[in-house]
mmCIF file of C-alpha atoms in Angstrom:
data_model
loop_
_atom_site.group_PDB
_atom_site.id
_atom_site.type_symbol
_atom_site.label_atom_id
_atom_site.label_comp_id
_atom_site.label_asym_id
_atom_site.label_seq_id
_atom_site.Cartn_x
_atom_site.Cartn_y
_atom_site.Cartn_z
ATOM 1 C CA UNK A 19 220.679 -99.132 61.943
ATOM 2 C CA UNK A 20 216.906 -99.844 62.214
ATOM 3 C CA UNK A 21 216.065 -96.313 61.226
ATOM 4 C CA UNK A 22 218.025 -96.567 58.019
ATOM 5 C CA UNK A 23 216.262 -99.734 57.033
ATOM 6 C CA UNK A 24 212.842 -98.188 57.857
ATOM 7 C CA UNK A 25 213.653 -95.233 55.673
ATOM 8 C CA UNK A 26 214.656 -97.297 52.650
ATOM 9 C CA UNK A 27 212.560 -100.402 52.776
ATOM 10 C CA UNK A 28 209.019 -101.584 53.324
ATOM 11 C CA UNK A 29 208.861 -102.108 57.091
ATOM 12 C CA UNK A 30 205.604 -102.387 59.069
ATOM 13 C CA UNK A 31 205.616 -100.414 62.303
ATOM 14 C CA UNK A 32 205.350 -103.560 64.461
ATOM 15 C CA UNK A 33 208.617 -105.123 63.135
ATOM 16 C CA UNK A 34 211.069 -105.030 66.033
ATOM 17 C CA UNK A 35 214.453 -103.296 65.998
ATOM 18 C CA UNK A 36 216.014 -106.676 66.890
ATOM 19 C CA UNK A 37 214.627 -108.209 63.706
ATOM 20 C CA UNK A 38 215.998 -105.341 61.625
ATOM 21 C CA UNK A 39 219.407 -105.638 63.219
ATOM 22 C CA UNK A 40 219.667 -109.305 62.204
ATOM 23 C CA UNK A 41 218.516 -108.543 58.633
ATOM 24 C CA UNK A 42 221.141 -105.806 58.392
ATOM 25 C CA UNK A 43 223.771 -108.100 59.881
ATOM 26 C CA UNK A 44 223.128 -110.676 57.192
ATOM 27 C CA UNK A 45 223.157 -108.142 54.418
ATOM 28 C CA UNK A 46 219.691 -108.895 53.158
ATOM 29 C CA UNK A 47 218.599 -105.376 53.676
ATOM 30 C CA UNK A 48 220.378 -104.256 50.498
ATOM 31 C CA UNK A 49 218.632 -103.438 47.219
ATOM 32 C CA UNK A 50 219.332 -105.311 44.052
ATOM 33 C CA UNK A 51 218.459 -102.644 41.553
ATOM 34 C CA UNK A 52 217.310 -102.719 37.904
ATOM 35 C CA UNK A 53 218.863 -104.608 35.050
ATOM 36 C CA UNK A 54 218.792 -103.510 31.386
ATOM 37 C CA UNK A 55 215.626 -105.343 30.124
ATOM 38 C CA UNK A 56 212.583 -105.401 32.392
ATOM 39 C CA UNK A 57 209.256 -107.060 31.843
ATOM 40 C CA UNK A 58 205.948 -106.599 33.647
ATOM 41 C CA UNK A 59 204.288 -109.668 35.169
ATOM 42 C CA UNK A 60 200.702 -109.232 36.368
ATOM 43 C CA UNK A 61 199.746 -112.138 38.500
ATOM 44 C CA UNK A 62 196.141 -113.325 38.919
ATOM 45 C CA UNK A 63 194.408 -109.973 38.677
ATOM 46 C CA UNK A 64 191.165 -111.758 37.939
ATOM 47 C CA UNK A 65 187.629 -110.954 39.003
ATOM 48 C CA UNK A 66 187.763 -113.799 41.541
ATOM 49 C CA UNK A 67 190.492 -111.961 43.441
ATOM 50 C CA UNK A 68 189.608 -108.298 42.976
ATOM 51 C CA UNK A 69 185.806 -108.603 43.569
ATOM 52 C CA UNK A 70 184.471 -109.314 47.061
ATOM 53 C CA UNK A 71 181.488 -111.180 45.471
ATOM 54 C CA UNK A 72 183.845 -114.182 45.229
ATOM 55 C CA UNK A 73 185.092 -116.060 48.275
ATOM 56 C CA UNK A 74 188.690 -115.345 47.323
ATOM 57 C CA UNK A 75 188.123 -111.657 46.538
ATOM 58 C CA UNK A 76 188.380 -108.413 48.438
ATOM 59 C CA UNK A 77 186.992 -105.386 46.646
ATOM 60 C CA UNK A 78 188.631 -102.466 48.493
ATOM 61 C CA UNK A 79 192.217 -103.734 48.227
ATOM 62 C CA UNK A 80 191.641 -105.460 44.898
ATOM 63 C CA UNK A 81 190.138 -102.438 43.116
ATOM 64 C CA UNK A 82 192.841 -100.157 44.421
ATOM 65 C CA UNK A 83 195.400 -102.546 42.957
ATOM 66 C CA UNK A 84 193.589 -102.593 39.606
ATOM 67 C CA UNK A 85 193.804 -98.794 39.443
ATOM 68 C CA UNK A 86 197.528 -98.853 40.324
ATOM 69 C CA UNK A 87 198.187 -101.577 37.789
ATOM 70 C CA UNK A 88 196.395 -99.544 35.129
ATOM 71 C CA UNK A 89 198.856 -96.715 35.633
ATOM 72 C CA UNK A 90 201.855 -99.045 35.512
ATOM 73 C CA UNK A 91 200.506 -100.982 32.479
ATOM 74 C CA UNK A 92 200.096 -97.709 30.578
ATOM 75 C CA UNK A 93 203.661 -96.670 31.308
ATOM 76 C CA UNK A 94 205.039 -100.143 30.428
ATOM 77 C CA UNK A 95 203.214 -100.163 27.103
ATOM 78 C CA UNK A 96 204.417 -96.687 26.242
ATOM 79 C CA UNK A 97 207.985 -97.748 26.986
ATOM 80 C CA UNK A 98 207.763 -101.036 25.042
ATOM 81 C CA UNK A 99 208.275 -103.142 28.130
ATOM 82 C CA UNK A 100 206.955 -106.652 27.491
ATOM 83 C CA UNK A 101 203.841 -107.462 29.464
ATOM 84 C CA UNK A 102 202.872 -110.915 30.731
ATOM 85 C CA UNK A 103 199.838 -112.113 32.700
ATOM 86 C CA UNK A 104 199.033 -115.241 34.655
ATOM 87 C CA UNK A 105 195.689 -116.681 35.641
ATOM 88 C CA UNK A 106 194.769 -119.960 37.310
ATOM 89 C CA UNK A 107 193.998 -122.780 34.884
ATOM 90 C CA UNK A 108 190.276 -122.669 34.054
ATOM 91 C CA UNK A 109 187.559 -124.932 35.219
ATOM 92 C CA UNK A 110 187.417 -128.379 33.653
ATOM 93 C CA UNK A 111 191.124 -128.715 32.900
ATOM 94 C CA UNK A 112 192.404 -130.206 36.117
ATOM 95 C CA UNK A 113 190.717 -132.938 38.242
ATOM 96 C CA UNK A 114 188.542 -131.589 41.014
ATOM 97 C CA UNK A 115 190.413 -133.503 43.680
ATOM 98 C CA UNK A 116 193.610 -131.734 42.617
ATOM 99 C CA UNK A 117 192.045 -128.390 43.528
ATOM 100 C CA UNK A 118 189.901 -129.467 46.418
ATOM 101 C CA UNK A 119 190.837 -128.952 50.071
ATOM 102 C CA UNK A 120 190.875 -131.542 52.846
ATOM 103 C CA UNK A 121 190.773 -134.490 50.592
ATOM 104 C CA UNK A 122 187.409 -133.623 48.994
ATOM 105 C CA UNK A 123 186.815 -135.106 45.587
ATOM 106 C CA UNK A 124 184.593 -132.342 44.256
ATOM 107 C CA UNK A 125 184.848 -128.585 44.220
ATOM 108 C CA UNK A 126 182.179 -126.582 45.992
ATOM 109 C CA UNK A 127 180.130 -124.239 43.759
ATOM 110 C CA UNK A 128 181.794 -121.238 45.328
ATOM 111 C CA UNK A 129 185.238 -122.548 44.542
ATOM 112 C CA UNK A 130 184.225 -123.582 41.060
ATOM 113 C CA UNK A 131 183.215 -119.950 40.402
ATOM 114 C CA UNK A 132 186.847 -118.930 40.960
ATOM 115 C CA UNK A 133 187.892 -120.971 37.902
ATOM 116 C CA UNK A 134 184.870 -120.127 35.775
ATOM 117 C CA UNK A 135 184.967 -117.948 32.653
ATOM 118 C CA UNK A 136 183.741 -114.922 34.612
ATOM 119 C CA UNK A 137 185.840 -115.515 37.814
ATOM 120 C CA UNK A 138 188.960 -116.217 35.816
ATOM 121 C CA UNK A 139 188.610 -113.121 33.652
ATOM 122 C CA UNK A 140 191.328 -110.465 34.126
ATOM 123 C CA UNK A 141 189.896 -107.191 35.399
ATOM 124 C CA UNK A 142 188.707 -105.198 32.422
ATOM 125 C CA UNK A 143 190.711 -101.942 33.029
ATOM 126 C CA UNK A 144 193.977 -103.972 32.755
ATOM 127 C CA UNK A 145 192.805 -106.539 30.146
ATOM 128 C CA UNK A 146 195.593 -107.887 27.990
ATOM 129 C CA UNK A 147 196.199 -106.565 24.527
ATOM 130 C CA UNK A 148 196.046 -108.998 21.633
ATOM 131 C CA UNK A 149 199.855 -109.321 21.505
ATOM 132 C CA UNK A 150 200.391 -109.806 25.262
ATOM 133 C CA UNK A 151 200.987 -113.264 26.681
ATOM 134 C CA UNK A 152 198.583 -114.859 29.204
ATOM 135 C CA UNK A 153 199.961 -117.952 30.913
ATOM 136 C CA UNK A 154 197.616 -120.344 32.770
ATOM 137 C CA UNK A 155 199.252 -121.826 35.880
ATOM 138 C CA UNK A 156 198.306 -124.891 37.997
ATOM 139 C CA UNK A 157 199.901 -123.705 41.247
ATOM 140 C CA UNK A 158 200.630 -120.480 43.154
ATOM 141 C CA UNK A 159 203.955 -119.743 41.500
ATOM 142 C CA UNK A 160 203.835 -118.373 37.975
ATOM 143 C CA UNK A 161 206.932 -120.405 37.229
ATOM 144 C CA UNK A 162 205.832 -123.784 38.487
ATOM 145 C CA UNK A 163 205.038 -126.173 35.620
ATOM 146 C CA UNK A 164 204.724 -123.320 33.072
ATOM 147 C CA UNK A 165 206.843 -121.938 30.212
ATOM 148 C CA UNK A 166 207.219 -118.492 31.784
ATOM 149 C CA UNK A 167 210.976 -118.719 32.439
ATOM 150 C CA UNK A 168 211.657 -119.892 28.844
ATOM 151 C CA UNK A 169 209.589 -117.063 27.388
ATOM 152 C CA UNK A 170 211.409 -114.455 29.578
ATOM 153 C CA UNK A 171 214.811 -115.797 28.566
ATOM 154 C CA UNK A 172 213.686 -115.674 24.898
ATOM 155 C CA UNK A 173 213.292 -111.915 25.297
ATOM 156 C CA UNK A 174 216.512 -111.617 27.303
ATOM 157 C CA UNK A 175 214.597 -110.278 30.302
ATOM 158 C CA UNK A 176 216.739 -109.684 33.374
ATOM 159 C CA UNK A 177 214.329 -107.725 35.626
ATOM 160 C CA UNK A 178 210.744 -108.682 36.467
ATOM 161 C CA UNK A 179 208.227 -106.177 37.802
ATOM 162 C CA UNK A 180 205.799 -108.395 39.691
ATOM 163 C CA UNK A 181 202.293 -107.183 40.548
ATOM 164 C CA UNK A 182 198.957 -108.811 41.312
ATOM 165 C CA UNK A 183 197.136 -110.845 43.950
ATOM 166 C CA UNK A 184 197.486 -112.094 46.442
ATOM 167 C CA UNK A 185 200.613 -110.637 48.042
ATOM 168 C CA UNK A 186 201.069 -113.513 50.480
ATOM 169 C CA UNK A 187 200.118 -116.189 48.052
ATOM 170 C CA UNK A 188 200.713 -116.270 44.311
ATOM 171 C CA UNK A 189 202.729 -112.993 44.205
ATOM 172 C CA UNK A 190 205.134 -114.170 46.944
ATOM 173 C CA UNK A 191 205.508 -117.600 45.391
ATOM 174 C CA UNK A 192 206.208 -116.035 42.023
ATOM 175 C CA UNK A 193 208.778 -113.651 43.567
ATOM 176 C CA UNK A 194 210.631 -116.444 45.311
ATOM 177 C CA UNK A 195 210.782 -118.554 42.192
ATOM 178 C CA UNK A 196 211.714 -115.554 40.050
ATOM 179 C CA UNK A 197 214.629 -114.829 42.376
ATOM 180 C CA UNK A 198 215.593 -118.448 42.324
ATOM 181 C CA UNK A 199 215.667 -118.173 38.504
ATOM 182 C CA UNK A 200 218.163 -115.281 38.746
ATOM 183 C CA UNK A 201 215.787 -112.534 37.714
ATOM 184 C CA UNK A 202 216.001 -109.147 39.494
ATOM 185 C CA UNK A 203 212.634 -108.585 41.029
ATOM 186 C CA UNK A 204 210.822 -105.290 41.607
ATOM 187 C CA UNK A 205 207.510 -105.188 43.459
ATOM 188 C CA UNK A 206 205.550 -101.920 43.263
ATOM 189 C CA UNK A 207 203.782 -101.587 46.655
ATOM 190 C CA UNK A 208 200.451 -100.211 45.376
ATOM 191 C CA UNK A 209 200.191 -102.796 42.585
ATOM 192 C CA UNK A 210 199.860 -105.853 44.843
ATOM 193 C CA UNK A 211 197.015 -106.673 47.269
ATOM 194 C CA UNK A 212 195.645 -109.324 49.589
ATOM 195 C CA UNK A 213 192.551 -110.333 51.476
ATOM 196 C CA UNK A 214 194.536 -109.839 54.703
ATOM 197 C CA UNK A 215 196.235 -106.512 55.399
ATOM 198 C CA UNK A 216 198.546 -108.075 57.934
ATOM 199 C CA UNK A 217 199.634 -110.852 55.592
ATOM 200 C CA UNK A 218 200.097 -108.249 52.808
ATOM 201 C CA UNK A 219 202.381 -106.041 54.988
ATOM 202 C CA UNK A 220 204.525 -108.874 56.384
ATOM 203 C CA UNK A 221 204.888 -110.505 52.955
ATOM 204 C CA UNK A 222 206.045 -107.252 51.462
ATOM 205 C CA UNK A 223 208.576 -106.849 54.248
ATOM 206 C CA UNK A 224 209.798 -110.435 53.942
ATOM 207 C CA UNK A 225 210.144 -110.132 50.165
ATOM 208 C CA UNK A 226 211.980 -106.814 50.543
ATOM 209 C CA UNK A 227 214.472 -108.263 53.008
ATOM 210 C CA UNK A 228 215.198 -111.445 50.948
ATOM 211 C CA UNK A 229 213.945 -111.653 47.348
ATOM 212 C CA UNK A 230 212.911 -108.292 45.823
ATOM 213 C CA UNK A 231 213.116 -104.543 45.829
ATOM 214 C CA UNK A 232 209.772 -103.499 47.169
ATOM 215 C CA UNK A 233 209.296 -100.007 45.703
ATOM 216 C CA UNK A 234 206.660 -97.299 45.637
ATOM 217 C CA UNK A 235 204.811 -97.166 42.317
ATOM 218 C CA UNK A 236 205.948 -93.635 41.661
ATOM 219 C CA UNK A 237 209.582 -94.707 41.750
ATOM 220 C CA UNK A 238 208.868 -97.486 39.287
ATOM 221 C CA UNK A 239 207.090 -95.051 36.952
ATOM 222 C CA UNK A 240 209.979 -92.602 37.166
ATOM 223 C CA UNK A 241 212.433 -95.357 36.240
ATOM 224 C CA UNK A 242 210.340 -96.380 33.273
ATOM 225 C CA UNK A 243 210.237 -92.783 32.058
ATOM 226 C CA UNK A 244 214.040 -92.700 31.849
ATOM 227 C CA UNK A 245 214.316 -95.873 29.746
ATOM 228 C CA UNK A 246 214.775 -96.120 26.014
ATOM 229 C CA UNK A 247 212.028 -98.271 24.351
ATOM 230 C CA UNK A 248 212.758 -101.941 25.083
ATOM 231 C CA UNK A 249 211.151 -103.478 21.998
ATOM 232 C CA UNK A 250 211.495 -102.182 18.475
ATOM 233 C CA UNK A 251 208.311 -100.945 16.735
#
């Protein structure tokens, strides 16, 4: 039973056979599959997360995710799949104490850089086109206190391809809320990244068992190639 799950899902080597047996028993090892109208949601692929010069960034994993997202973004645009982005709300919009840790009333300069114009800029190779929606969010989930769900329902979206950073943070929070909002969720492995490899791997495994279909990028690209254009010219 464990071998079958390992063959068909994202399972780190250190996950025990006992864990896999319980997931299989509960039926959460099954895939959900694609619906008819997917959209691509790129979560927080900003300089502050993909560039190690920032305290929240890691260049090796972040830049690899940028390259993978560039391939996926090209395919989505060619197929007419709607593309949405999220970023944190920029500096000066929310009170410092809302964003500060440990009860501090002011942001440190390093943390303020995350929300600055340069830190909050989406990585240039995957920058939004003029007609693509960028949603600023105040919390980890792209759905929390935003209009994302309303916009997706407006376009009759039933499947959300979720990419971005970080896997264990904003991506996972978005996936959980997306599933809770009855969207089918697909997460391309190469298109998400984290500062921590272990957190990345276990988050992918956890999402695959419960909330999403965690899928190699090549499989997602192949599926998009078989689709008719989603949006009319």
